[in-house]
Each structure stands twice: as structure tokens, then as C-alpha cells.
PDB file of C-alpha atoms in Angstrom:
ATOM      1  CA  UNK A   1     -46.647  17.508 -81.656  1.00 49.00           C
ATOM      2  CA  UNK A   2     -47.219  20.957 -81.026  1.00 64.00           C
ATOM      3  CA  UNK A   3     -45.344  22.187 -77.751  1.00 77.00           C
ATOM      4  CA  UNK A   4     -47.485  24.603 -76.659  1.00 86.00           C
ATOM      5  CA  UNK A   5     -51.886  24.003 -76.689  1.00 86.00           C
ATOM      6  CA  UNK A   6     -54.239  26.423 -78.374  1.00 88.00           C
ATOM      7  CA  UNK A   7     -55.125  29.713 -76.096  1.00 90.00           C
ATOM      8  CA  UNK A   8     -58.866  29.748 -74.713  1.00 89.00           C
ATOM      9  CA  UNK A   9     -61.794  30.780 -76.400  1.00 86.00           C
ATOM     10  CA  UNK A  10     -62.591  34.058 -75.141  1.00 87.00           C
ATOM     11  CA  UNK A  11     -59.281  35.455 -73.972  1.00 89.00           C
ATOM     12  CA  UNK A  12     -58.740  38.869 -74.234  1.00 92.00           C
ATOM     13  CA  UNK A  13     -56.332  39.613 -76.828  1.00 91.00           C
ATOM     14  CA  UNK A  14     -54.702  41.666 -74.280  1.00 93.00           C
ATOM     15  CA  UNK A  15     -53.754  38.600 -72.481  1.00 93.00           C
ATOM     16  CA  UNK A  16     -53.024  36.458 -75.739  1.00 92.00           C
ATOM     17  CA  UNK A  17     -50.654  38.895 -76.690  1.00 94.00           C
ATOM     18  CA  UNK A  18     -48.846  38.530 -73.601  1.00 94.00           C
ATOM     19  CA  UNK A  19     -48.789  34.569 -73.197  1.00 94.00           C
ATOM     20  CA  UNK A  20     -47.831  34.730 -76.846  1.00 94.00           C
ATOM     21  CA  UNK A  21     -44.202  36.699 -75.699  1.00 93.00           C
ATOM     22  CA  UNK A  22     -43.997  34.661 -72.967  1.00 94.00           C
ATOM     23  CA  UNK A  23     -43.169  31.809 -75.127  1.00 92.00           C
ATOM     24  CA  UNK A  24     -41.094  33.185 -77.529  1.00 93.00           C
ATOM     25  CA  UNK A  25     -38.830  34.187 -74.636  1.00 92.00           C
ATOM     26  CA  UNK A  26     -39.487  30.789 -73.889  1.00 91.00           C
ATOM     27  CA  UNK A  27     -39.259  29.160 -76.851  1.00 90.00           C
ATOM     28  CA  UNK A  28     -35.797  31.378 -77.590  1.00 89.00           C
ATOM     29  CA  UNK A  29     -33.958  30.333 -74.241  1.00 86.00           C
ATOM     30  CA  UNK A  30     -34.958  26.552 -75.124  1.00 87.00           C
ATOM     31  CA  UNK A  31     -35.376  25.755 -71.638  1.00 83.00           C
ATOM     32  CA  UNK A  32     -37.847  22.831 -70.563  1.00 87.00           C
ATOM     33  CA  UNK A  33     -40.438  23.412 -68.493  1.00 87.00           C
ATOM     34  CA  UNK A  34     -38.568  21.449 -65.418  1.00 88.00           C
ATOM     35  CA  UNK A  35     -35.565  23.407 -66.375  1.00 88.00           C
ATOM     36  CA  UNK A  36     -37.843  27.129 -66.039  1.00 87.00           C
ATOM     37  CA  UNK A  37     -39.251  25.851 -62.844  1.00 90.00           C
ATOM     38  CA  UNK A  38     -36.053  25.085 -61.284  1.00 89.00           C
ATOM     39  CA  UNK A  39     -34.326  28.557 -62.570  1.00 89.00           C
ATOM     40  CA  UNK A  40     -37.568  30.846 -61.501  1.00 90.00           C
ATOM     41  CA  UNK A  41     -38.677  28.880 -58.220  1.00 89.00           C
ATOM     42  CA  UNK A  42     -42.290  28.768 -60.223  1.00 90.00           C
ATOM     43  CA  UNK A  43     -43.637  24.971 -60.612  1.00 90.00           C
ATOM     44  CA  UNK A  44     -43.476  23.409 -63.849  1.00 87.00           C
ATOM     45  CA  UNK A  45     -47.411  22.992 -63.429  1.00 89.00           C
ATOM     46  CA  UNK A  46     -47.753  26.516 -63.095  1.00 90.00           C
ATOM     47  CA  UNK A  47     -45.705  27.458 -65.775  1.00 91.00           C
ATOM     48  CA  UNK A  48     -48.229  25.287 -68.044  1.00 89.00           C
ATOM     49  CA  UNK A  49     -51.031  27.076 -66.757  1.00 90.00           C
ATOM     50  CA  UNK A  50     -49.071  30.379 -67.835  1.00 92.00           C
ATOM     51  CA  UNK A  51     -48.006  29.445 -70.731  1.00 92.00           C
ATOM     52  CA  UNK A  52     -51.479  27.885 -72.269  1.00 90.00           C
ATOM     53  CA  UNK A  53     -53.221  31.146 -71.320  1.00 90.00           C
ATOM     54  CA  UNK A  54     -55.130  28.960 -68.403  1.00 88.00           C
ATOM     55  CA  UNK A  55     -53.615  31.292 -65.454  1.00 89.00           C
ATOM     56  CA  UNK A  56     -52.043  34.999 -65.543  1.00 90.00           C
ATOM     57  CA  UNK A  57     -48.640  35.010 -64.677  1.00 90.00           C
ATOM     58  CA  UNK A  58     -47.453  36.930 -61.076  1.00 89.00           C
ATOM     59  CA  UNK A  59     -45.400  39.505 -61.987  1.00 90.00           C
ATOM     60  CA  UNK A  60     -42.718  37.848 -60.008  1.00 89.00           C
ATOM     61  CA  UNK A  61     -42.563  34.852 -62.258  1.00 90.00           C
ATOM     62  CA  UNK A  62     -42.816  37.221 -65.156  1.00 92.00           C
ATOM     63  CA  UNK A  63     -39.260  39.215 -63.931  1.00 93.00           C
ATOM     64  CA  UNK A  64     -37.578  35.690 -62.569  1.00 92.00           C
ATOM     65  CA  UNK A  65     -37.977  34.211 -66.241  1.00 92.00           C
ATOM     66  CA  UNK A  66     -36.457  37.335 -67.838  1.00 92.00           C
ATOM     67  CA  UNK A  67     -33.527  36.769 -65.497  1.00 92.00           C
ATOM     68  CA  UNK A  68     -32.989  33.286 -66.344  1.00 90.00           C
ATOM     69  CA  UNK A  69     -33.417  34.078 -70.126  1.00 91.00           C
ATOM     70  CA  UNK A  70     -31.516  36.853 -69.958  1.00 92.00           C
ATOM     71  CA  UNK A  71     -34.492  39.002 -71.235  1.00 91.00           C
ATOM     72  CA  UNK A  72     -34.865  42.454 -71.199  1.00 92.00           C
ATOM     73  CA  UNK A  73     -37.785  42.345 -68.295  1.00 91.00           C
ATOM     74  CA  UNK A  74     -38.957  46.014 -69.422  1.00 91.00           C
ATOM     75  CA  UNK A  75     -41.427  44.901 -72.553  1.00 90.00           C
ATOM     76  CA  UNK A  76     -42.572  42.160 -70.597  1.00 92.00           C
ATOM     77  CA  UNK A  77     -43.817  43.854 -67.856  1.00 93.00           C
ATOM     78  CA  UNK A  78     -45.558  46.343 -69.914  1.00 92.00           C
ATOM     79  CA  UNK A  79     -47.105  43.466 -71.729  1.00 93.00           C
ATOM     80  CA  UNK A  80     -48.215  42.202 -68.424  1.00 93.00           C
ATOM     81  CA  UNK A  81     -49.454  45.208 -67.024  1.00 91.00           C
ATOM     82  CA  UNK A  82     -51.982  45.355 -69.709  1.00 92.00           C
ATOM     83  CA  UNK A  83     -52.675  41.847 -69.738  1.00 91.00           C
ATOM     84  CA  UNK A  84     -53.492  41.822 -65.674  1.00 89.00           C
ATOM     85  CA  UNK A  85     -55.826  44.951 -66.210  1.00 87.00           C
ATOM     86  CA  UNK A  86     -58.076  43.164 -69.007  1.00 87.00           C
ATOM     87  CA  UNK A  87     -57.807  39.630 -66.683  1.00 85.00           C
ATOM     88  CA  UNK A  88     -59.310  41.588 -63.348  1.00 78.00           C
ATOM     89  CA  UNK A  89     -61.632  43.088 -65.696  1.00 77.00           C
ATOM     90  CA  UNK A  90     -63.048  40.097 -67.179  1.00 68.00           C
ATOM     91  CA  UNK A  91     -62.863  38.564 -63.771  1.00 57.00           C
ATOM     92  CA  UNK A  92     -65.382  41.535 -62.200  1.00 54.00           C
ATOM     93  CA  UNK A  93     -67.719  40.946 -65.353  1.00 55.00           C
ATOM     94  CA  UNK A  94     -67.922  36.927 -64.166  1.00 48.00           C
ATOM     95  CA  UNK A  95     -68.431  38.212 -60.803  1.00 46.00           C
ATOM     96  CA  UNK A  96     -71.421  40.762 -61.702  1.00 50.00           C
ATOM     97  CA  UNK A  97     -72.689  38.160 -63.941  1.00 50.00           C
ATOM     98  CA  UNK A  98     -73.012  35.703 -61.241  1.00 48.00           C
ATOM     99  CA  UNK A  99     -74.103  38.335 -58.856  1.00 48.00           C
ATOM    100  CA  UNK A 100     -76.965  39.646 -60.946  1.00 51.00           C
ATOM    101  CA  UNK A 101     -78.109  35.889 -61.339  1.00 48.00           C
ATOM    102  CA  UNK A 102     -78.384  35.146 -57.950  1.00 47.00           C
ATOM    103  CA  UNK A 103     -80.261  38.853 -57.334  1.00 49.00           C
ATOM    104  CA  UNK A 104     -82.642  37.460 -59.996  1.00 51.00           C
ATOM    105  CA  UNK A 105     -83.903  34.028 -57.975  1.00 52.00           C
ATOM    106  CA  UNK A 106     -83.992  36.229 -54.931  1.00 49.00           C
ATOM    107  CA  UNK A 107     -86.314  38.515 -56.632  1.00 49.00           C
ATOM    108  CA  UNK A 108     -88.407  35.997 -57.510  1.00 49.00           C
ATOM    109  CA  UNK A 109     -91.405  35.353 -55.850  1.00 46.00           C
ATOM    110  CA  UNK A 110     -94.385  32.343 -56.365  1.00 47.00           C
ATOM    111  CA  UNK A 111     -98.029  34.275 -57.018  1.00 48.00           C
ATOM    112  CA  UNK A 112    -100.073  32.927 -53.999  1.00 53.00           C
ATOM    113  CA  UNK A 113    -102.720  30.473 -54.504  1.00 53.00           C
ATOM    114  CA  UNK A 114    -106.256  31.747 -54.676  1.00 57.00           C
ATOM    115  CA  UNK A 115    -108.448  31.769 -51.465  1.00 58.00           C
ATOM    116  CA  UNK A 116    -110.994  28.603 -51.436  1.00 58.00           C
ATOM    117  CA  UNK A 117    -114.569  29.257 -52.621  1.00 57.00           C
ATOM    118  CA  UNK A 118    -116.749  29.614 -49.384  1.00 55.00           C
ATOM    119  CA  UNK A 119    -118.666  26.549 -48.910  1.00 53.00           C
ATOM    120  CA  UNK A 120    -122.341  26.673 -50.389  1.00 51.00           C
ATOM    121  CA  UNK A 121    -123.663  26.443 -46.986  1.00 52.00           C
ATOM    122  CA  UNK A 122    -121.995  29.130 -45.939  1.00 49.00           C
ATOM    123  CA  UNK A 123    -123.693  31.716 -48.979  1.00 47.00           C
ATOM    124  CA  UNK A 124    -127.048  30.590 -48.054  1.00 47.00           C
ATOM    125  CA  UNK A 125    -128.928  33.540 -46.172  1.00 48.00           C
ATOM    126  CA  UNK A 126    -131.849  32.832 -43.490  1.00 51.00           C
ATOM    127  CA  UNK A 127    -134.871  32.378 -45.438  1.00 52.00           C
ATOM    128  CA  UNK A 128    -136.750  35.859 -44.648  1.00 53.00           C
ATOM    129  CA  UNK A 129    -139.653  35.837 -41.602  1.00 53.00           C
ATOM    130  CA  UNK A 130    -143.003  35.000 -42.502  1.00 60.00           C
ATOM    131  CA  UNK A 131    -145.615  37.412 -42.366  1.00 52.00           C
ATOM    132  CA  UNK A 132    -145.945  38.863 -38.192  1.00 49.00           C
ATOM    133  CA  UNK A 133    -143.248  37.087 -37.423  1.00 52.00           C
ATOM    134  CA  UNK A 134    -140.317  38.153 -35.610  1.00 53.00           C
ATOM    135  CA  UNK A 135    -137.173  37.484 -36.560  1.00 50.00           C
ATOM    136  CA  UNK A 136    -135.250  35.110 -33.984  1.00 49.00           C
ATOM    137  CA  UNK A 137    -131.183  34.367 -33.751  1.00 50.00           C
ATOM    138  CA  UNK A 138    -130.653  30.828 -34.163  1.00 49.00           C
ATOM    139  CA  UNK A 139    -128.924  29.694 -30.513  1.00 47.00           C
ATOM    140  CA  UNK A 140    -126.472  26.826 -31.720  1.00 47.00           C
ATOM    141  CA  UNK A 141    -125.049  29.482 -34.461  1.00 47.00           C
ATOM    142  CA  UNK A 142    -124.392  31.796 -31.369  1.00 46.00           C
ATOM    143  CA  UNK A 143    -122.907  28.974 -29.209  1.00 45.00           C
ATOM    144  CA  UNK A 144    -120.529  27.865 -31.929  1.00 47.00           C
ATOM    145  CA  UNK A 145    -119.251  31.625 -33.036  1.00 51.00           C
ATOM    146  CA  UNK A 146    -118.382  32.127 -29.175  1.00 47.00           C
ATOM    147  CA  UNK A 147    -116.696  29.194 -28.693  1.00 51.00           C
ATOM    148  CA  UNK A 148    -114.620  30.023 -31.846  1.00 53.00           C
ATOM    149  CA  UNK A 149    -113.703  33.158 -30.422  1.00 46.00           C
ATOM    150  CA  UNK A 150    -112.400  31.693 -27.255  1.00 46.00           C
ATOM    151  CA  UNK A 151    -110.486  29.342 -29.138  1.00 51.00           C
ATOM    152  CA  UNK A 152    -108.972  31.259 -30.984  1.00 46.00           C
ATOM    153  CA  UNK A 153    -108.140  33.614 -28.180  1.00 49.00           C
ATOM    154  CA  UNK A 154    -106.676  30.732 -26.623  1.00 46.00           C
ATOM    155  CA  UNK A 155    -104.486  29.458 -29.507  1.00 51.00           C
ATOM    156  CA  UNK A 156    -103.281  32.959 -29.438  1.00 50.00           C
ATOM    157  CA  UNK A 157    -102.176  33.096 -25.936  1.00 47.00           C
ATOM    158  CA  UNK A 158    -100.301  29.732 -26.430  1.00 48.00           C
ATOM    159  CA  UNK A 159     -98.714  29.950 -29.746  1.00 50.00           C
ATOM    160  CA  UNK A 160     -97.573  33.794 -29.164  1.00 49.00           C
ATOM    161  CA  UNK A 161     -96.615  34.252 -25.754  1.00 50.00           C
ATOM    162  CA  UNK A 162     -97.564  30.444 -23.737  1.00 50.00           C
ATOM    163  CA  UNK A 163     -96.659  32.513 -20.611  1.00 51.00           C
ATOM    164  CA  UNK A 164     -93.379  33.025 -18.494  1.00 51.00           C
ATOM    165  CA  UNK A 165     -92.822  29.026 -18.658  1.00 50.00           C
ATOM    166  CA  UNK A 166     -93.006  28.402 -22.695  1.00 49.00           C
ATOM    167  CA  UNK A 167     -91.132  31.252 -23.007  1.00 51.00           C
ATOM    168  CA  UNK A 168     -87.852  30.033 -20.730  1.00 51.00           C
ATOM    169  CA  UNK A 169     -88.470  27.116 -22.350  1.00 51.00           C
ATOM    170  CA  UNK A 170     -88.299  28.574 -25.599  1.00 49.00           C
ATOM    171  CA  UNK A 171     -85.520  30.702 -25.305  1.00 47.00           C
ATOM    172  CA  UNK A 172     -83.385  27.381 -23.674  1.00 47.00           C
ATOM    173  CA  UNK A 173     -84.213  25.285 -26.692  1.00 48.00           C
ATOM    174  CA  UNK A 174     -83.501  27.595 -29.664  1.00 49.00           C
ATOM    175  CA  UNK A 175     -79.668  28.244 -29.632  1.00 48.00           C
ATOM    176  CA  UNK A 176     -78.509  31.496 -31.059  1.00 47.00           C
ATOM    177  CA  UNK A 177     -77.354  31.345 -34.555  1.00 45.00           C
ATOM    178  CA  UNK A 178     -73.683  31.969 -34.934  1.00 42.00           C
ATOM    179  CA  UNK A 179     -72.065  33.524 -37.806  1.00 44.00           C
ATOM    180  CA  UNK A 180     -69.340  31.101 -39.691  1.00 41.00           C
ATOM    181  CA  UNK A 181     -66.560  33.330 -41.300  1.00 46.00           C
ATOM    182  CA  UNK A 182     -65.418  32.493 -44.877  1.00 54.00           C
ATOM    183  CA  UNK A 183     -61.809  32.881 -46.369  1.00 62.00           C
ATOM    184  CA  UNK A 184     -62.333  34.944 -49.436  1.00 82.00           C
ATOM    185  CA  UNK A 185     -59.822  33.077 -51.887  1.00 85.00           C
ATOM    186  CA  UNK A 186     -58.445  35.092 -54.763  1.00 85.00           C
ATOM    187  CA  UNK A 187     -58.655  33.717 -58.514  1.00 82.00           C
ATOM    188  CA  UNK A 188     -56.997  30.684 -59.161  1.00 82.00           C
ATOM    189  CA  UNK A 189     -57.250  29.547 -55.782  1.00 88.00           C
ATOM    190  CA  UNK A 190     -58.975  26.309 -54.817  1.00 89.00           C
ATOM    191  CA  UNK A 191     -58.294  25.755 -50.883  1.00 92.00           C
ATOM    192  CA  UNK A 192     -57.350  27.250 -48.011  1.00 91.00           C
ATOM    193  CA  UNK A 193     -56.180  25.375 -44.662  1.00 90.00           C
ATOM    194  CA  UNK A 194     -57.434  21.978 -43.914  1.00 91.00           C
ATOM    195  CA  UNK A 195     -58.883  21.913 -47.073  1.00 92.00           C
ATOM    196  CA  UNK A 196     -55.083  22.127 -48.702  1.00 93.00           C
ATOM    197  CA  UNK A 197     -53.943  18.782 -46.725  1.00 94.00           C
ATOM    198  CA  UNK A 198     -53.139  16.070 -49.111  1.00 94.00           C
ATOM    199  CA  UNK A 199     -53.326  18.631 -51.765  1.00 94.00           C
ATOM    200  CA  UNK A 200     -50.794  19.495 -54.503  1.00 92.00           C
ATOM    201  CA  UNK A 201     -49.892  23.045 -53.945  1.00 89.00           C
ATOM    202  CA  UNK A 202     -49.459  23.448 -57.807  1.00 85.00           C
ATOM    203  CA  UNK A 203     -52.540  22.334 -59.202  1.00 86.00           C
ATOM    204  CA  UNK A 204     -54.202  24.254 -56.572  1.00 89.00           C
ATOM    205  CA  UNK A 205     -52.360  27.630 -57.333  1.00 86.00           C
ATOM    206  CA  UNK A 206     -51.274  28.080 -53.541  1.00 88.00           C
ATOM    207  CA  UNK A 207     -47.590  27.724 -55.257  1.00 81.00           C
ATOM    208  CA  UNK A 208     -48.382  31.416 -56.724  1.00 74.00           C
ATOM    209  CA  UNK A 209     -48.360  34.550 -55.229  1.00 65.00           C
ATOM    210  CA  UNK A 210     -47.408  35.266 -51.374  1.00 73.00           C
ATOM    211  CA  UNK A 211     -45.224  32.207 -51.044  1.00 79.00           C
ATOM    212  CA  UNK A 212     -41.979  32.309 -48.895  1.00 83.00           C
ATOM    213  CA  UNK A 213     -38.927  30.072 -48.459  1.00 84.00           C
ATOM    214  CA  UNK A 214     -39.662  29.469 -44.189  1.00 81.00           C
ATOM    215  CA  UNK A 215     -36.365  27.429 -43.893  1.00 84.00           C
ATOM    216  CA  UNK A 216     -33.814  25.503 -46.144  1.00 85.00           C
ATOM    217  CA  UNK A 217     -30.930  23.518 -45.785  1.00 84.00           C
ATOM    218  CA  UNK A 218     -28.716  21.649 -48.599  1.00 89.00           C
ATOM    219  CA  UNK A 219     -27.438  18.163 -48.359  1.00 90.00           C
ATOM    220  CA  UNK A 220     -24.983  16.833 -50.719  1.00 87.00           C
ATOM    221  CA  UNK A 221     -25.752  19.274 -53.496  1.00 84.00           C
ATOM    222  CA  UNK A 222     -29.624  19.082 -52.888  1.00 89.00           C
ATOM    223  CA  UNK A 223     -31.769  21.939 -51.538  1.00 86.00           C
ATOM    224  CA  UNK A 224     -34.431  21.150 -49.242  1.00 89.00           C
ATOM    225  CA  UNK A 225     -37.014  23.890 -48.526  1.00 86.00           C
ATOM    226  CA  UNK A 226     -40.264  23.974 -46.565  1.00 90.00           C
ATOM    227  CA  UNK A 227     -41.896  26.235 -48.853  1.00 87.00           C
ATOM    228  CA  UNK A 228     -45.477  28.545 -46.964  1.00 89.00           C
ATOM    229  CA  UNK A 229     -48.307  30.013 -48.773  1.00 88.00           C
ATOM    230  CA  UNK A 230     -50.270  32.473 -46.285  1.00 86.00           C
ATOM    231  CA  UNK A 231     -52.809  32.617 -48.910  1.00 87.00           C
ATOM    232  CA  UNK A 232     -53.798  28.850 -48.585  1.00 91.00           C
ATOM    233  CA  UNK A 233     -52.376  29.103 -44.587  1.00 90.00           C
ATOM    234  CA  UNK A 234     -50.323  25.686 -46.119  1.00 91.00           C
ATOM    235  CA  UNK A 235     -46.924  24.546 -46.004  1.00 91.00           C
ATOM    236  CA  UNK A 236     -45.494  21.901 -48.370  1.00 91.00           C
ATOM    237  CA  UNK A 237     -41.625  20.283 -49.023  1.00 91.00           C
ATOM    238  CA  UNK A 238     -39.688  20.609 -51.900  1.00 89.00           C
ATOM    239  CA  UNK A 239     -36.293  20.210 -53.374  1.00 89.00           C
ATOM    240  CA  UNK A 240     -34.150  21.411 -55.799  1.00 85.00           C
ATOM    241  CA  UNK A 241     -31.116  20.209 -57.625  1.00 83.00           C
ATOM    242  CA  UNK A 242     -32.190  16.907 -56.909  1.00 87.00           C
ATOM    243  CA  UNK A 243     -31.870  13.440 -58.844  1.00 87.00           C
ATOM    244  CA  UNK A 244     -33.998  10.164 -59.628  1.00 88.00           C
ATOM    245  CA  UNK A 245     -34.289   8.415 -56.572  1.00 91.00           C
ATOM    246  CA  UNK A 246     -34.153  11.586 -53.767  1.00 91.00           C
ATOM    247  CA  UNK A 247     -37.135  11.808 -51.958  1.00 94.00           C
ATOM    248  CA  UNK A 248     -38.199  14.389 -49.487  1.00 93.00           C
ATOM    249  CA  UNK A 249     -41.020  14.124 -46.757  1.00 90.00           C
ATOM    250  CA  UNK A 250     -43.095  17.013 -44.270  1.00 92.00           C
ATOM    251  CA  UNK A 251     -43.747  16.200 -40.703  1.00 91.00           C
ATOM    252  CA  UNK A 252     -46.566  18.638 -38.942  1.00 89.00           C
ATOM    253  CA  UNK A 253     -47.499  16.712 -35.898  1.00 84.00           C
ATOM    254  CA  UNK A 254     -49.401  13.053 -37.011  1.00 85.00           C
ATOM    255  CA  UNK A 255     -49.608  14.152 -40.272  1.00 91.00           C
ATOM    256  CA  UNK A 256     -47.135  13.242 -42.968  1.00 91.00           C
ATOM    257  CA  UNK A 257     -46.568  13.647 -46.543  1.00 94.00           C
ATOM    258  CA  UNK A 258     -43.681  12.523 -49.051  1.00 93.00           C
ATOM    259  CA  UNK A 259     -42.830  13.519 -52.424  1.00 92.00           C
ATOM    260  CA  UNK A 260     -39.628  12.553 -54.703  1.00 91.00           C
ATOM    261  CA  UNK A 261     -38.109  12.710 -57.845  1.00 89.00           C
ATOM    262  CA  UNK A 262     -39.243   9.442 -60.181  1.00 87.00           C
ATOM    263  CA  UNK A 263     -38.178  10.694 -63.696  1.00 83.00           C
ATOM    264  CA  UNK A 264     -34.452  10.839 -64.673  1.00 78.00           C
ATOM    265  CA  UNK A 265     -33.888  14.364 -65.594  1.00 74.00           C
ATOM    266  CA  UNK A 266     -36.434  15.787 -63.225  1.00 79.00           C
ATOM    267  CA  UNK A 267     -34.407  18.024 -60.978  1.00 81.00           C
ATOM    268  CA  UNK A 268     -37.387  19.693 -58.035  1.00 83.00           C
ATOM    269  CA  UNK A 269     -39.612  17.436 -56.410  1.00 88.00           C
ATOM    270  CA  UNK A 270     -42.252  18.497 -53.748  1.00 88.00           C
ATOM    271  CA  UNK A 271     -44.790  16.445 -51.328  1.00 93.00           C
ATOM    272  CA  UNK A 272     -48.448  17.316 -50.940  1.00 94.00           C
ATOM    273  CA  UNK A 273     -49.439  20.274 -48.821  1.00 92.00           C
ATOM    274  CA  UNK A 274     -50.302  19.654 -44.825  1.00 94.00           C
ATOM    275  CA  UNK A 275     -52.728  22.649 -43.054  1.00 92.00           C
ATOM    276  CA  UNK A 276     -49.892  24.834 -40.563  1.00 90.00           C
ATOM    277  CA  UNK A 277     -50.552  28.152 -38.377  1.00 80.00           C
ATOM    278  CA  UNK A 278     -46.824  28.690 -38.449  1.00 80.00           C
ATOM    279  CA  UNK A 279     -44.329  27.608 -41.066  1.00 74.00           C
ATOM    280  CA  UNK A 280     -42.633  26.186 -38.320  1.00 78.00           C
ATOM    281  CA  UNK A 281     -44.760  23.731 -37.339  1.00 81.00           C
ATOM    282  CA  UNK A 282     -42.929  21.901 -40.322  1.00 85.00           C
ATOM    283  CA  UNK A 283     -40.132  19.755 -40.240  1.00 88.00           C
ATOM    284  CA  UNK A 284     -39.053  18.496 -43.738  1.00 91.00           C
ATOM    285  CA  UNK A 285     -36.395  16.039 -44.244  1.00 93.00           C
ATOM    286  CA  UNK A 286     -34.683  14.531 -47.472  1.00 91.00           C
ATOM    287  CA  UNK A 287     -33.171  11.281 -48.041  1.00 92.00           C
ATOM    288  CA  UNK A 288     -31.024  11.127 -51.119  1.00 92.00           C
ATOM    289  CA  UNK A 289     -30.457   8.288 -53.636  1.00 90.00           C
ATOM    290  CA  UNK A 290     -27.062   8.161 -52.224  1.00 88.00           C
ATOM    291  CA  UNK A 291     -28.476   7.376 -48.567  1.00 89.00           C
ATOM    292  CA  UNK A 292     -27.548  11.192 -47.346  1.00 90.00           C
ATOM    293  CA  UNK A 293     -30.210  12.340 -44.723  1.00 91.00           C
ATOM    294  CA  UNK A 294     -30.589  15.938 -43.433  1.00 90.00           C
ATOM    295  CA  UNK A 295     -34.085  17.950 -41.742  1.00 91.00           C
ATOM    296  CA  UNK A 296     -34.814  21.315 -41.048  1.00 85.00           C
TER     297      UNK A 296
END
């Protein structure tokens, strides 16, 4: 089987070019994909998604795996460089697109329905006066256009102003709209705060980009890290150098998630992500196969 899956339809050569060198460094260091996460600090989802053409690599990841491969990082940041400039500019076409579609529907606007034909009634005239006689105004025609135009004026007075009392009233009952701010996400991103609890940080790309190490401690020969994206305003557990059987587990408040190491040969486990303000809200603690315990 094939180790690596066909690049997308559509992707810029630009970009193709660049995946395409990324595995051949790969491909020449013959590291795993658990191996390259544990060496770069980059998940091994992540590197899947960079290595299939699904997500362009940060250029952090790109410099971390030409230090673990020994590379020469120079070419591959040039590659990259012209890679990221064709992805942002096929990701402002998808934006325009979209943007020019929903422009479109607002544009668009239903042709009004005709008016009603007046009622026959309404078309016939007064037959004409006879011969020396004078024409009269009928008195229940009169009666009913003046009572119209009272009602009307008093419909008026009710549905526009109603006085000093409908309007209090008025203004109590309708609340003021408030505006609700949205997190602009960048590309690749799928959540952001609560909506990251439970989440894996991987598969929801808050592992990439601004992502710092907010504390770490080792136990036995195991690192334990609670690892922060301010992107996704998430923390998440994780550790490193670790064994079948070592399990590690985040703490923020009533909330709790767990994560471990279930494959022999797996060496970095991580839990799902919990929602944090502060990176240390967080306390992750490990519990090794052994039956070592540590927190920080």
C-alpha cells in the first residue's frame, strides 16, 4: 500500500511541489509519522494533513523537521514561501467567491404582485340627470367616505404614535438589540473556546500555529506538558517519551479529560481539549504504567 494518498484535485502546483519535498525529506530520514511528531512537537495527525496536501505546513513545523532530518532548512523554506503565497491566494478567491454569492441573494428582490382590479361596482359612474334635473350627492356615499376618514385618522393616531402611554409601553417591551461578537478563526480552524471542550486539538488544527508549552514536568523518563493554543483560547495534556499503558489526564475546575498511550510503539499521547482563560487554570497529571504519578 502506498504510504502517502494522492494530492487534491485542484492544488496549486505551487503547493504540490512543496508537499512533494516534504516527503522525500520524509521519506529519506525514514522516520514514522509518531516518530516526526515526537522529534518536531507537531501531531502525527497534523503531519498527515501536511503531508497529503490537506493542510499547509507552519513554517515552524517546516524548520523543526529539517532539524530532525538533518535537512538543509534553506530550499525548504523557499519552497514554502511560495507554496503559502499561492494557498492565501486561493483562500481569498474562496472567500470572494462566497462573498459575491451572498451579495447576489441580497440583491435579489421578488417583483411585487399586481394591485387588485377595482371592483365593478366601484367603475360604475352615476347614471347622468334627466332632463331639468339637478344633480343631487347621494347622502349614505357622504356618510360612509367621512367615517372612513375618521377611521383612518384614528388608526393612524394609534398605530403611529398611541400617545405618551403606548409609547412607554412600547419602549419597555422592545429590548434593545445587542450586538454578539464573533471570533474570526483563521483557515484550518474549527473551534474556538467552549466550542474546543471535548475536542481533539489535532483534528481541529488548534495544535498548529500560536501554541506554547504553559508548564511541564518529567516523571520517570516521561514528559508531561499542558500544551495552550490562544488561537482556540484551549488548553489540552500531552506527553512525550511515553509507553503503552501511561496515561495522562487535565483538570480545569469540574471538567476533566484523559488521554493515554494504547499502541505499543506509540511514544506522545494527549487528552481532549477543555475551554481555559489562562493556561493555568490547568492542572495535568500522568500516571505511568509503572504506577509513577506526578502533576503540574
Amino acid at each position: 500500500m502506498p504510504r502517502w494518498k494522492d494530492l487534491p484535485d485542484g492544488l496549486d502546483p505551487r503547493v504540490g511541489e512543496f508537499v512533494t519535498r516534504l516527503r522525500r525529506t520524509v521519506d529519506g530520514d525514514g522516520s514514522s509519522l509518531a516518530a516526526l511528531a515526537d522529534g518536531t512537537g507537531y501531531g502525527r495527525t497534523s503531519w498527515e494533513r501536511y503531508l497529503n496536501g490537506r493542510l499547509l505546513a507552519p513554517k515552524g513545523a517546516v524548520i523543526a523537521l529539517a532539524e530532525v532530518t538533518g535537512t538543509d532548512p534553506a530550499p525548504l523554506i523557499t519552497l514554502w514561501e511560495l507554496a503559502e503565497r499561492a494557498w492565501s491566494r486561493s483562500e481569498l478567491r474562496h472567500d470572494n467567491a462566497t462573498e459575491a454569492v451572498h451579495l447576489s441573494r441580497a440583491r435579489t428582490v421578488t417583483a411585487p404582485a399586481p394591485a387588485p382590479a377595482p371592483a365593478p361596482e366601484a367603475l360604475a359612474a352615476d347614471p347622468p340627470p334627466g332632463p331639468g334635473r339637478r344633480p343631487t350627492r347621494r347622502p349614505t356615499m357622504f356618510l360612509a367616505g367621512a367615517l372612513g376618514v375618521v377611521t383612518v385618522a384614528v388608526g393612524a393616531f394609534f398605530l403611529t404614535d398611541g400617545g405618551p402611554a403606548e409609547r412607554n409601553r412600547t419602549a419597555a417591551a422592545t429590548p434593545t438589540p445587542s450586538a454578539t461578537p464573533t471570533r474570526s478563526l483563521p483557515p484550518g480552524v474549527l473551534c474556538a473556546g467552549a466550542d474546543c471542550t471535548g475536542k481533539d486539538p489535532e483534528e481541529t488544527g488548534c495544535s498548529d500555529g500560536d501554541v506554547t508549552t504553559a508548564a511541564s514536568i518529567t516523571v520517570g523518563t516521561t514528559l508531561v506538558e499542558v500544551r495552550h493554543s490562544d488561537t482556540c483560547a484551549a488548553a489540552w495534556g500531552r506527553i512525550v517519551r511515553a509507553v503503552q499503558g501511561d496515561t495522562v489526564q487535565v483538570t480545569v475546575g469540574q471538567v476533566r479529560q484523559s488521554g493515554g498511550v494504547t499502541t505499543v510503539g506509540d511514544t506522545i499521547a494527549y487528552t481532549p481539549m477543555v475551554a481555559v482563560k489562562e493556561p493555568g487554570e490547568m492542572r495535568a497529571c500522568v500516571e505511568l504504567a509503572s504506577g509513577e504519578r506526578g502533576c503540574t
